[in-house]
CSV table of C-alpha atoms and ligand atoms in Angstrom, one decimal:
chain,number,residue,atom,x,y,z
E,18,UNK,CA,-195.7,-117.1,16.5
E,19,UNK,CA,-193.7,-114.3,15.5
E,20,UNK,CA,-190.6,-115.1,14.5
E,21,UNK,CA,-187.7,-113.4,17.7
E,22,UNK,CA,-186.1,-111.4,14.9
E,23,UNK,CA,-188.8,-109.9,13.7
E,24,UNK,CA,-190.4,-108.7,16.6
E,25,UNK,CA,-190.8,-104.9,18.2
E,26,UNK,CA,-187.6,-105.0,20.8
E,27,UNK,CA,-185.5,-108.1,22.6
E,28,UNK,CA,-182.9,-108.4,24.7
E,29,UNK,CA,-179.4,-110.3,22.9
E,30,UNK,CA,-177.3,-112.8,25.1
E,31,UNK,CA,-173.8,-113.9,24.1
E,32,UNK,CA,-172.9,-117.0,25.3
E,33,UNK,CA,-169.2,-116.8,23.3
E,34,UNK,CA,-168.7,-113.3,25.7
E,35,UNK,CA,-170.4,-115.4,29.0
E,36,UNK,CA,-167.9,-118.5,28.1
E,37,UNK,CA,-165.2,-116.0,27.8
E,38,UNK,CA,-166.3,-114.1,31.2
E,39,UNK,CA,-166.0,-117.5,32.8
E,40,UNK,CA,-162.6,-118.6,31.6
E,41,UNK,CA,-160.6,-115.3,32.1
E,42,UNK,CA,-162.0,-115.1,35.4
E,43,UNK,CA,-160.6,-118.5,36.4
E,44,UNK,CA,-157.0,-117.5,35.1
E,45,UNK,CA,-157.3,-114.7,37.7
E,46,UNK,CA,-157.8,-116.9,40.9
E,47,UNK,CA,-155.8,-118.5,42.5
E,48,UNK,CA,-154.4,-122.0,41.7
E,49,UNK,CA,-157.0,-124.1,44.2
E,50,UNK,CA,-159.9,-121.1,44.3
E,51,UNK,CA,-162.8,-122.3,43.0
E,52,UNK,CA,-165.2,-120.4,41.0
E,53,UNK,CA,-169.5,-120.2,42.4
E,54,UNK,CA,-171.2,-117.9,39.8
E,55,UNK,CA,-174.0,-115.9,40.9
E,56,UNK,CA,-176.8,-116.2,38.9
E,57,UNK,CA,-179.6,-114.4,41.1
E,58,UNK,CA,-182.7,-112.5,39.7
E,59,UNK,CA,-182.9,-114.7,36.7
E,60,UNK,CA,-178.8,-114.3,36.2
E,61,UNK,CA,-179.1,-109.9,36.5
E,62,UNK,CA,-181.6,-110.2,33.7
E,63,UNK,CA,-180.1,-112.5,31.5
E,64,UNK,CA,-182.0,-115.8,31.8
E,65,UNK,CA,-181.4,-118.0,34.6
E,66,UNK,CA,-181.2,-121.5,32.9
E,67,UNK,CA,-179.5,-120.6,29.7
E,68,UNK,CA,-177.1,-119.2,31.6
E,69,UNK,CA,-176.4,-121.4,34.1
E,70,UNK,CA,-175.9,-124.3,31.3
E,71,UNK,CA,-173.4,-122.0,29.5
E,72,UNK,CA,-171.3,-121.7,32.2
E,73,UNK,CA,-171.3,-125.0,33.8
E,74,UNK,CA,-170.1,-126.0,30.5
E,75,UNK,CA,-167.6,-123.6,30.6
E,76,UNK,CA,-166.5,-125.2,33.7
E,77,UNK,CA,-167.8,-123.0,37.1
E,78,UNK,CA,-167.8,-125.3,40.1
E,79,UNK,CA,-171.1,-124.1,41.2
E,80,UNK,CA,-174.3,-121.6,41.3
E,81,UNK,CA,-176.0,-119.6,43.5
E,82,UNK,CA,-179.6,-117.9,43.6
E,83,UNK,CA,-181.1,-115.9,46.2
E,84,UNK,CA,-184.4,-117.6,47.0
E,85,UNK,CA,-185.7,-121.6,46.9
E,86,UNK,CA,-187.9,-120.2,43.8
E,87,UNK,CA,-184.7,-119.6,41.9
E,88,UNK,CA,-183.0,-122.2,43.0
E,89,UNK,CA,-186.0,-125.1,42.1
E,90,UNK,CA,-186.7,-123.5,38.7
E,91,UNK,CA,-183.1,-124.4,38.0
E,92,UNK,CA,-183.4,-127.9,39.1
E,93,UNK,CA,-186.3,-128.8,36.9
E,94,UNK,CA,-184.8,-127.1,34.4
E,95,UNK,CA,-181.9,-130.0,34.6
E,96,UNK,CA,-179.1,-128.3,36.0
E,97,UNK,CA,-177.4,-130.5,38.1
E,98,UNK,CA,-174.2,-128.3,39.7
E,99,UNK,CA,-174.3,-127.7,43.2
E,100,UNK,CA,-176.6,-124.7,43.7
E,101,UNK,CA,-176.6,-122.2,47.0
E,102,UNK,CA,-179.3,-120.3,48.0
E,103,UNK,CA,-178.0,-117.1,49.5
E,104,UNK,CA,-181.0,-116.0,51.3
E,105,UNK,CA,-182.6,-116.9,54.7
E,106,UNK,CA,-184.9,-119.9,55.0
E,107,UNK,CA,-186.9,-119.9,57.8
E,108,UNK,CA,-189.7,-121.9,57.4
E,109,UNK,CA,-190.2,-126.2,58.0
E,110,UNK,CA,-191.9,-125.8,54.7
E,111,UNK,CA,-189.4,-124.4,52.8
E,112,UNK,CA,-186.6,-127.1,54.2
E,113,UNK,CA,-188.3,-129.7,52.7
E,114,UNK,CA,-188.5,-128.2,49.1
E,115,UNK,CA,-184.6,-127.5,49.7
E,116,UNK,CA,-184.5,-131.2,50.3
E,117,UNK,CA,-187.0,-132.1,47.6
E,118,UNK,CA,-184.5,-130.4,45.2
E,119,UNK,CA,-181.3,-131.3,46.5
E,120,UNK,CA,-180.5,-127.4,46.8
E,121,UNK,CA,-178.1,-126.0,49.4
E,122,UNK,CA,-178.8,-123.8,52.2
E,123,UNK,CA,-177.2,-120.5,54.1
E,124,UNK,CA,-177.8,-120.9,58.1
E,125,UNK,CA,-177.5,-117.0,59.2
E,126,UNK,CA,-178.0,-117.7,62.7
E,127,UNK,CA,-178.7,-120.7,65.1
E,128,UNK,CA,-182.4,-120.1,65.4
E,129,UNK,CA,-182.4,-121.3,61.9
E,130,UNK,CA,-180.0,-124.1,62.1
E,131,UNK,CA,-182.1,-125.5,64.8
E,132,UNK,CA,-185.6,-125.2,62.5
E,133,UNK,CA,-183.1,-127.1,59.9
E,134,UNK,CA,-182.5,-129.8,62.5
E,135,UNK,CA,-186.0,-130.1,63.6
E,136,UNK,CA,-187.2,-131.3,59.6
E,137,UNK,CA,-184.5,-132.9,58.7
E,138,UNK,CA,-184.7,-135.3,61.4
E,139,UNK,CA,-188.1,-135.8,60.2
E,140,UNK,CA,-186.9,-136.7,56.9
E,141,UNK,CA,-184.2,-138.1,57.9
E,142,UNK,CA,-181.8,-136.3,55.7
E,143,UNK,CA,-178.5,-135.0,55.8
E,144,UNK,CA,-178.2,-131.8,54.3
E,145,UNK,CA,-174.8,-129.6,52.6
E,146,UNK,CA,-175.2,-126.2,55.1
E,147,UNK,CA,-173.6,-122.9,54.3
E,148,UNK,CA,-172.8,-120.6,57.6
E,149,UNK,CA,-173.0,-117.0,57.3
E,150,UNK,CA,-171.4,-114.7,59.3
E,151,UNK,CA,-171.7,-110.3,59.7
E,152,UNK,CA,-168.3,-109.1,59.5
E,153,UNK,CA,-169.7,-106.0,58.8
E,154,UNK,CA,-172.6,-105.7,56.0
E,155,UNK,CA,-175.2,-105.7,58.4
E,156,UNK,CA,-177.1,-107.6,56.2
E,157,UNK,CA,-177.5,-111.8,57.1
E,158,UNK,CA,-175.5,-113.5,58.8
E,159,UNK,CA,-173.9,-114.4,62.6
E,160,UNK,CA,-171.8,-112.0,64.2
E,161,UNK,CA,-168.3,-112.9,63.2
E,162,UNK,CA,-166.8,-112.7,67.4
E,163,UNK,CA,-169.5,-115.6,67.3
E,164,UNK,CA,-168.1,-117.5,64.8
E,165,UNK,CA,-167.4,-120.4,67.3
E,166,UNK,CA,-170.2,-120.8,69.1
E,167,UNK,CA,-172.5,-120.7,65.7
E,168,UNK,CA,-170.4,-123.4,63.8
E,169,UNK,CA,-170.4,-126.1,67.3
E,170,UNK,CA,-174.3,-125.4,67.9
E,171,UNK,CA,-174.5,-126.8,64.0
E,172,UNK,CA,-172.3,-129.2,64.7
E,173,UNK,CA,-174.3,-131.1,67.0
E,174,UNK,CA,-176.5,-131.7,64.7
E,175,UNK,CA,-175.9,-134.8,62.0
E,176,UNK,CA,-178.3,-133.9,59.7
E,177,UNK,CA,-176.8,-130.8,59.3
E,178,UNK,CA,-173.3,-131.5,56.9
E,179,UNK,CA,-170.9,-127.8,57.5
E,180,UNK,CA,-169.8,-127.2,53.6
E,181,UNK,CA,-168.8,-123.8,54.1
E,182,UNK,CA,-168.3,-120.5,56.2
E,183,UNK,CA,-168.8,-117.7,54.3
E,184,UNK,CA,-169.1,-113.5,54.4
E,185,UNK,CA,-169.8,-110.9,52.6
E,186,UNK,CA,-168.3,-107.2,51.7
E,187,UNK,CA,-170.2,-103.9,51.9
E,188,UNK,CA,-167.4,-101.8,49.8
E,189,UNK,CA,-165.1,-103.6,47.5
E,190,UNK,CA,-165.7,-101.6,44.8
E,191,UNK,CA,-164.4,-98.6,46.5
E,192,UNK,CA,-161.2,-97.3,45.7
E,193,UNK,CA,-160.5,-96.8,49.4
E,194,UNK,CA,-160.3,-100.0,51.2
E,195,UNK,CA,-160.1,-99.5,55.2
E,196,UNK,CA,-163.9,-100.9,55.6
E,197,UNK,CA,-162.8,-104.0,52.9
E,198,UNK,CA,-159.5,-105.0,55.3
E,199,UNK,CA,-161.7,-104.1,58.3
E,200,UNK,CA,-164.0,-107.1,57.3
E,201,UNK,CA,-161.2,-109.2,55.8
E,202,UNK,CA,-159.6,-108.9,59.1
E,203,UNK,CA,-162.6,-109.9,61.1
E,204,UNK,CA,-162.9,-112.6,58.9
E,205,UNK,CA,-159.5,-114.4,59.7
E,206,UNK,CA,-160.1,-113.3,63.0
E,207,UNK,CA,-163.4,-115.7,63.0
E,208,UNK,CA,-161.0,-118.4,61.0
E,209,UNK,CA,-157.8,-118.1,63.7
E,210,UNK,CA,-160.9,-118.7,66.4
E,211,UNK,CA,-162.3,-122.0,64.6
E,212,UNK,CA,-158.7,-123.1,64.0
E,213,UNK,CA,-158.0,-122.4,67.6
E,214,UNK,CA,-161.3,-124.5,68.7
E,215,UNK,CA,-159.6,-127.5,66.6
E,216,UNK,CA,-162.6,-127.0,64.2
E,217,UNK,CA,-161.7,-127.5,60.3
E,218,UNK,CA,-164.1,-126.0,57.9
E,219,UNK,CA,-163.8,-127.9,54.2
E,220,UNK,CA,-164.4,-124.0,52.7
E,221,UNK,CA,-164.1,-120.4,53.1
E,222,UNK,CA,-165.0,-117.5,51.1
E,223,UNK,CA,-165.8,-113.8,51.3
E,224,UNK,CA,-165.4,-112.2,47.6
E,225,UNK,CA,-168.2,-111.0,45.5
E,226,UNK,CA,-167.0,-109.4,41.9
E,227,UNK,CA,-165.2,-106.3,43.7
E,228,UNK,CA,-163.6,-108.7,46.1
E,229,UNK,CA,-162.3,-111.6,43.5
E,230,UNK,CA,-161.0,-108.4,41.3
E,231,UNK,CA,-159.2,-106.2,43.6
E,232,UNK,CA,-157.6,-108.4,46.3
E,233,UNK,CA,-156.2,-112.1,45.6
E,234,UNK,CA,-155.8,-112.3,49.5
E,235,UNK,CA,-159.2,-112.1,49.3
E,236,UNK,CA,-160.3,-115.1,47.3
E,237,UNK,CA,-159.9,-118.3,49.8
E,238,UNK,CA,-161.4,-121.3,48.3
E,239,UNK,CA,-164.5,-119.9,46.4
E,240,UNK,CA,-165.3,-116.5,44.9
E,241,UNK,CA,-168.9,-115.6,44.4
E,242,UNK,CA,-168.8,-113.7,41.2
E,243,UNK,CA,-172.3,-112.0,39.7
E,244,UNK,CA,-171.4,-108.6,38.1
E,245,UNK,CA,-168.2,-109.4,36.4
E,246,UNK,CA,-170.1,-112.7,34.9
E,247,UNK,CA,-172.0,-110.5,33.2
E,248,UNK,CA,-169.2,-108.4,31.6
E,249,UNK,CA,-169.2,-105.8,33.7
E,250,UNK,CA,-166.8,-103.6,36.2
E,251,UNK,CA,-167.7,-103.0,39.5
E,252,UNK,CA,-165.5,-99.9,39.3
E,253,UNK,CA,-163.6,-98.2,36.8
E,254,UNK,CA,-160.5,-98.6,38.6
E,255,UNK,CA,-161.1,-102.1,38.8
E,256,UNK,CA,-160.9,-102.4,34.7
E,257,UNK,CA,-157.1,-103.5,34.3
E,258,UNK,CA,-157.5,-106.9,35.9
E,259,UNK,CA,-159.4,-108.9,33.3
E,260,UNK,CA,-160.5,-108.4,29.8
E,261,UNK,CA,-164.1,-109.3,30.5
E,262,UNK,CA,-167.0,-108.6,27.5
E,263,UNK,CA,-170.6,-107.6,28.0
E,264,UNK,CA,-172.8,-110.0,27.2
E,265,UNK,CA,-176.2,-108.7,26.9
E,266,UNK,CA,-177.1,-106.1,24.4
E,267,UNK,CA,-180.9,-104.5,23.8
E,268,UNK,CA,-182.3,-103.7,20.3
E,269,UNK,CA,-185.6,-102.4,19.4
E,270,UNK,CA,-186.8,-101.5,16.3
E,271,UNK,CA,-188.3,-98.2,14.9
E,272,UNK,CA,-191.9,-98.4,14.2
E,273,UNK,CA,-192.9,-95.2,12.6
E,274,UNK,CA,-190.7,-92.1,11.4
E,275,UNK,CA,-192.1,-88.0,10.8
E,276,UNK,CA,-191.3,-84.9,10.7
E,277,UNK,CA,-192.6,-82.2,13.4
E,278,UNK,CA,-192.3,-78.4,13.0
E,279,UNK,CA,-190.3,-76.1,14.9
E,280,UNK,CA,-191.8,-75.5,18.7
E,281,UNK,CA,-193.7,-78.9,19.0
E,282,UNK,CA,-193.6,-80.4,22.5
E,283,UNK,CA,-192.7,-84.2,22.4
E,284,UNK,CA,-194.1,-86.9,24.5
E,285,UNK,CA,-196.4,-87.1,28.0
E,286,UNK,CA,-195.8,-83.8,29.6
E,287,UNK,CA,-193.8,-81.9,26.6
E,288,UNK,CA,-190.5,-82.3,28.8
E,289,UNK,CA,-188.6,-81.9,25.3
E,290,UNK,CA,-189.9,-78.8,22.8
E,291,UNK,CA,-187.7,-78.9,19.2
E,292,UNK,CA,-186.7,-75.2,18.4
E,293,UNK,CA,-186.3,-76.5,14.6
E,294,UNK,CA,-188.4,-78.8,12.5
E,295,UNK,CA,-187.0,-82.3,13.4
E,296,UNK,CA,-187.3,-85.7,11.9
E,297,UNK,CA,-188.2,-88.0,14.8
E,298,UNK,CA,-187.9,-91.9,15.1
E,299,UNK,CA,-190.5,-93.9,17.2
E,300,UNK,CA,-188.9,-96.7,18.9
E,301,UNK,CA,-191.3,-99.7,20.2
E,302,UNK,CA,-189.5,-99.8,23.8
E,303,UNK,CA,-190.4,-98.3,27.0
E,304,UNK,CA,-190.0,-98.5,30.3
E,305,UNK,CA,-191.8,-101.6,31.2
E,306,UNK,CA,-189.4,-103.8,29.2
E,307,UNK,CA,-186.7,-102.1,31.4
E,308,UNK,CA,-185.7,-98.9,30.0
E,309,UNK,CA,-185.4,-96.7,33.1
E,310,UNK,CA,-188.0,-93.8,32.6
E,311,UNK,CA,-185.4,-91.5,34.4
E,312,UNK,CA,-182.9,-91.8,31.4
E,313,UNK,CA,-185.6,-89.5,29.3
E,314,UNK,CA,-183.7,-87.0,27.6
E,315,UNK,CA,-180.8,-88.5,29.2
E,316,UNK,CA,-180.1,-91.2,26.5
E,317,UNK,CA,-178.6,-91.9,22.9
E,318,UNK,CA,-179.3,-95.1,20.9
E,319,UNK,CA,-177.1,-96.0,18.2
E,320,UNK,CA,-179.0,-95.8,14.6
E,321,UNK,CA,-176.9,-96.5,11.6
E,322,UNK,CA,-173.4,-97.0,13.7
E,323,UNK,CA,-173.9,-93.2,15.1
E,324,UNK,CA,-175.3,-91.8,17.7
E,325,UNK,CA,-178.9,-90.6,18.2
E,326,UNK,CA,-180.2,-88.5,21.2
E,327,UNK,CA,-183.5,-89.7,22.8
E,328,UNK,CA,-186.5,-87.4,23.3
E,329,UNK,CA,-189.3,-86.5,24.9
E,330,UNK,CA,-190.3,-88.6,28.2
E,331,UNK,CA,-189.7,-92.4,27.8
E,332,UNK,CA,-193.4,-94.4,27.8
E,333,UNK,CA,-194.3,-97.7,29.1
E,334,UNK,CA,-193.9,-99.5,25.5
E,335,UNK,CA,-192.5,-96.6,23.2
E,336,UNK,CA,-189.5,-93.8,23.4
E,337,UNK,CA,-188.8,-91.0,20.4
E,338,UNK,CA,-185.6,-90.4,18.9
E,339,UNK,CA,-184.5,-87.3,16.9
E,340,UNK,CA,-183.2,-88.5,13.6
E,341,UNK,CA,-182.7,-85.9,11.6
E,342,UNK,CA,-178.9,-86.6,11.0
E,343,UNK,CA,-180.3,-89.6,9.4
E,344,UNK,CA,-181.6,-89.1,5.7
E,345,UNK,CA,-182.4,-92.7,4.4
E,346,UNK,CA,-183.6,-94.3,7.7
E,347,UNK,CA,-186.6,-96.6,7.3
E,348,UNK,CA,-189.6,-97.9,9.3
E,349,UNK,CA,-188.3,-101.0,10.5
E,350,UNK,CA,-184.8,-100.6,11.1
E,351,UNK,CA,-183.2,-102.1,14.1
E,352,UNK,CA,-181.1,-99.7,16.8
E,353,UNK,CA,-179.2,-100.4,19.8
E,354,UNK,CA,-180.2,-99.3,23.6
E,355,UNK,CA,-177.3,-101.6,25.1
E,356,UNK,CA,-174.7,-102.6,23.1
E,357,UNK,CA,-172.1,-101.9,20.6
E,358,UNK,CA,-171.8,-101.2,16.8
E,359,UNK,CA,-168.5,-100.5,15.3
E,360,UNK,CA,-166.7,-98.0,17.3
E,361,UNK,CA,-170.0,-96.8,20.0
E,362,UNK,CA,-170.7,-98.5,22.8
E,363,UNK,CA,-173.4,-97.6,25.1
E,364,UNK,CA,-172.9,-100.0,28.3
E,365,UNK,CA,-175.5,-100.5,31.8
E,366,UNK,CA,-172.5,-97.7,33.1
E,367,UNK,CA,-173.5,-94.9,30.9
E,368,UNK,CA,-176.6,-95.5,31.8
E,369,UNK,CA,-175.9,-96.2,35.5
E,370,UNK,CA,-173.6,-93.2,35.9
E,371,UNK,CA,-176.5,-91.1,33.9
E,372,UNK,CA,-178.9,-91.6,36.6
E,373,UNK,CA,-177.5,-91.9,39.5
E,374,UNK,CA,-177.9,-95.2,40.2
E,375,UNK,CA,-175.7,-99.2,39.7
E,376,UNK,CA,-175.2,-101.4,37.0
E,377,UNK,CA,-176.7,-104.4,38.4
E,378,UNK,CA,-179.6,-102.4,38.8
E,379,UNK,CA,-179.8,-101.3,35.3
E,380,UNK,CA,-179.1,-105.3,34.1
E,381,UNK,CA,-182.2,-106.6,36.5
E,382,UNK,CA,-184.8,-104.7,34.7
E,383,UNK,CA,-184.7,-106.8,31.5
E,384,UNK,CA,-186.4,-109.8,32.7
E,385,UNK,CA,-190.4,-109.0,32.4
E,386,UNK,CA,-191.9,-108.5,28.5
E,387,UNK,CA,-188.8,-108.7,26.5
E,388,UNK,CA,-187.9,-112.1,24.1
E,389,UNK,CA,-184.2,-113.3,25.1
E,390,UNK,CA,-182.5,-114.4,21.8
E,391,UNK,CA,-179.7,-116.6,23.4
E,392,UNK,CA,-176.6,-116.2,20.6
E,393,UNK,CA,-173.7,-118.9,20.3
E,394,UNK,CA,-175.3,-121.3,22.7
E,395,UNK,CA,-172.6,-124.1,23.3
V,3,LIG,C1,-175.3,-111.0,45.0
V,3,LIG,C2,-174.2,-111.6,45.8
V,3,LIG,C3,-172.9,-111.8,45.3
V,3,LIG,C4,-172.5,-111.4,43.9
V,3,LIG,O1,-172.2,-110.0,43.9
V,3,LIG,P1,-171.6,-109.2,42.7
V,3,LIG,O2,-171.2,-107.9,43.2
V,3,LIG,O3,-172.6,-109.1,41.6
V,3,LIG,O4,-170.4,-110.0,42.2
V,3,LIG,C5,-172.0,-112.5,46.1
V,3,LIG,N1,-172.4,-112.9,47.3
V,3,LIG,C6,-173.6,-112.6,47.9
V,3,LIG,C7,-173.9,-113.1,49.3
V,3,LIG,C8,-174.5,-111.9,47.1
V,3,LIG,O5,-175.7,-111.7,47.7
C-alpha cells in the first residue's frame, strides 16, 4: 500500500479547524440551545465517521444524516450520540433497521406515523420521533395550520415517543428576509396552536447554518448546523458572526512538466490555444475525484505559494496548468486546488461563485476516488 502522502491527489481534513467550528459555534447560541451537527452525504464530503467522532468530542449534542444508510454506517462505526435521520421513511422494512440501530426518525405526515405505529407494535418498541412540519420549503413535512392535528394523531400512539417539532428555511442566507420571518412566523403560529391545545413539545427547532447565523430569535432549543461545520459562510454578509475555519483542503501532485510551442491547442477539444511557448504542469486530478469539469479555464491552483491558472478542459483523472512563472518546479511537487498557502486562499466560494453554482455542492463531490488524510485527529 502506497503510503497517503505519496500518492497522485487527496483530500486534507482538519480536525483542529472542525473542533474549532464546533466551539465558536456554541458561544453563538443561546445559553440553553443545543447544538445537532449535520453530517449528511458522508459529512459534505468530509468523511462521515471521522467526523462525527471529532465533534462529539468536541461536545455537539447530536447528529443527523439524511437516509437510514448514513445513519447505520455511523452506528457500526461506534458512534453512540443521538443521530436523526432527516429524510422520509416509509417503508415497515426500513422501521425496523431504525429500531435495529437505535437511530431516530422524521414523521412528515400521519400516513407515516401510522406505518411507524403498525411495526413498532410488532416489536414492541417505543421509538424517539421527530415531527416535521412545511412552513414553507415545500419540501417534507406537515402543513404548519396542521400542526395540531399531526402531533395528537402521533400522540395516540405509545410506541411513538414526540422528541421534537421541527422546520426548515428556504432563504436564510438571503440578505432579504421577508420569506425567513414569513416562516418563522408560521412557525410560532404552529407553537401558540400546540400551546393553546395544552400540548408541551420537549423541543423545537427551525435553523439550518443561515438560520443559527443570522437570527438568534431563530435558534429555539436546537440548531441544525451543516455548512458552517464545515468552515464555511452561507453568505458573505453573514461573515461577521463567527470566526469559523475551513476544514478541508485538496492537493494533488504534478506528474509530468513540458514545454509546448506557441499555437498548440491544450486538452480534449483544444478549448485553450497558447499564443506563446508555455511551460505546462500536468496535474493527476480530474473531474471524477470532484473537480467540477465546468471550472476548466476557470481555475488557479496554488504552486509554490503563487498562483497558477488552469488550462485546457479539466479530464476525468488529470487537469494542465501553465507554469511558466515557475522556473525550478519539479515532477512531483504538491499544489493546492482547495486550500491556503501563505497569503492565497482558494475556498469552495471561488469556486462556487465561478460557476454558478453553491458551496455545499462543491464540498459533496469529494467523497468517491480521493484518500482522506484526517489531520490533528483528537
Ligand atoms: C441539510 C439540512 C440542514 C443543514 O443545512 P446547512 O445549510 O448545511 O446548515 C439542516 N436541516 C435540514 C432539514 C437539512 O436537510
Amino acid at each position: 500500500m502506497i503510503p497517503l502522502q505519496q500518492q497522485r491527489a487527496w483530500v486534507n481534513i482538519n480536525h483542529h479547524n472542525l473542533t474549532h467550528n464546533v466551539k465558536v459555534l456554541k458561544q453563538w447560541l443561546n445559553s440553553g440551545t443545543k447544538l445537532m451537527t449535520v453530517i449528511k452525504a458522508d459529512a459534505y464530503g468530509h468523511g462521515a465517521v471521522k467526523v462525527a467522532q471529532t465533534v462529539i468530542k468536541a461536545g455537539v449534542d447530536a447528529v443527523a444524516i439524511a437516509t437510514l444508510l448514513e445513519g447505520i454506517e455511523l452506528r457500526q462505526a461506534g458512534i453512540e450520540a443521538p443521530i436523526l435521520i432527516l429524510g422520509a421513511i416509509n417503508t415497515a422494512d426500513e422501521v425496523k433497521e431504525i429500531v435495529k440501530h437505535n437511530l431516530e426518525a422524521t414523521l412528515c405526515s400521519p400516513h407515516q406515523a401510522q406505518v411507524f405505529a403498525d411495526t413498532l407494535q410488532s416489536l414492541n418498541y417505543v421509538l424517539p420521533v421527530h415531527l416535521k412540519l412545511d412552513t414553507g420549503m415545500s419540501r417534507l413535512g406537515t402543513h404548519w395550520h396542521n400542526a395540531v392535528d399531526f402531533v395528537k394523531y402521533v400522540q395516540q400512539f405509545p410506541q411513538l415517543q414526540l422528541k421534537s417539532v421541527y422546520s426548515h428555511l428556504a432563504t436564510a442566507d438571503e440578505e432579504d428576509t421577508t420569506v425567513m420571518k414569513l416562516q418563522q412566523s408560521r412557525f410560532e403560529e404552529a407553537i401558540f396552536a400546540l400551546k393553546s391545545a395544552n400540548i408541551s413539545i420537549p423541543c423545537l427547532h427551525l435553523a439550518n447554518s443561515a438560520g443559527t447565523l443570522c437570527d438568534r430569535s431563530l435558534h429555539y432549543d436546537l440548531v441544525r448546523v451543516g455548512l458552517a461545520l464545515y468552515g464555511l459562510y452561507p453568505a458573505p454578509h453573514l461573515r461577521h458572526t463567527v470566526p469559523l475555519k475551513p476544514v478541508l483542503e485538496v492537493k494533488a501532485r504534478i506528474t509530468q512538466i513540458k514545454t509546448i510551442p506557441a499555437h498548440t491547442g491544450v486538452s480534449y477539444g483544444h478549448t485553450f490555444r497558447c499564443d506563446r511557448p508555455l511551460k505546462i504542469a500536468v496535474v493527476g486530478i480530474g473531474y471524477a475525484d470532484g473537480i467540477p469539469r465546468l471550472l476548466s479555464n476557470k481555475m488557479n491552483v496554488i504552486v509554490q505559494g503563487k498562483l497558477a491558472p488552469q488550462i485546457g478542459n479539466i479530464t476525468m483523472d488529470q487537469l494542465m496548468i501553465d507554469v511558466t512563472a515557475f522556473p525550478d518546479l519539479e515532477v512531483g511537487e504538491i499544489v493546492t486546488l482547495l486550500g491556503e498557502e501563505g497569503e492565497i486562499v482558494i475556498s469552495a466560494d471561488d469556486w462556487a461563485n465561478a460557476i454558478g453554482t453553491i458551496s455545499w455542492e462543491i464540498l459533496c463531490s469529494f467523497k468517491h476516488r480521493l484518500p482522506r488524510i484526517n489531520l490533528y485527529e483528537a
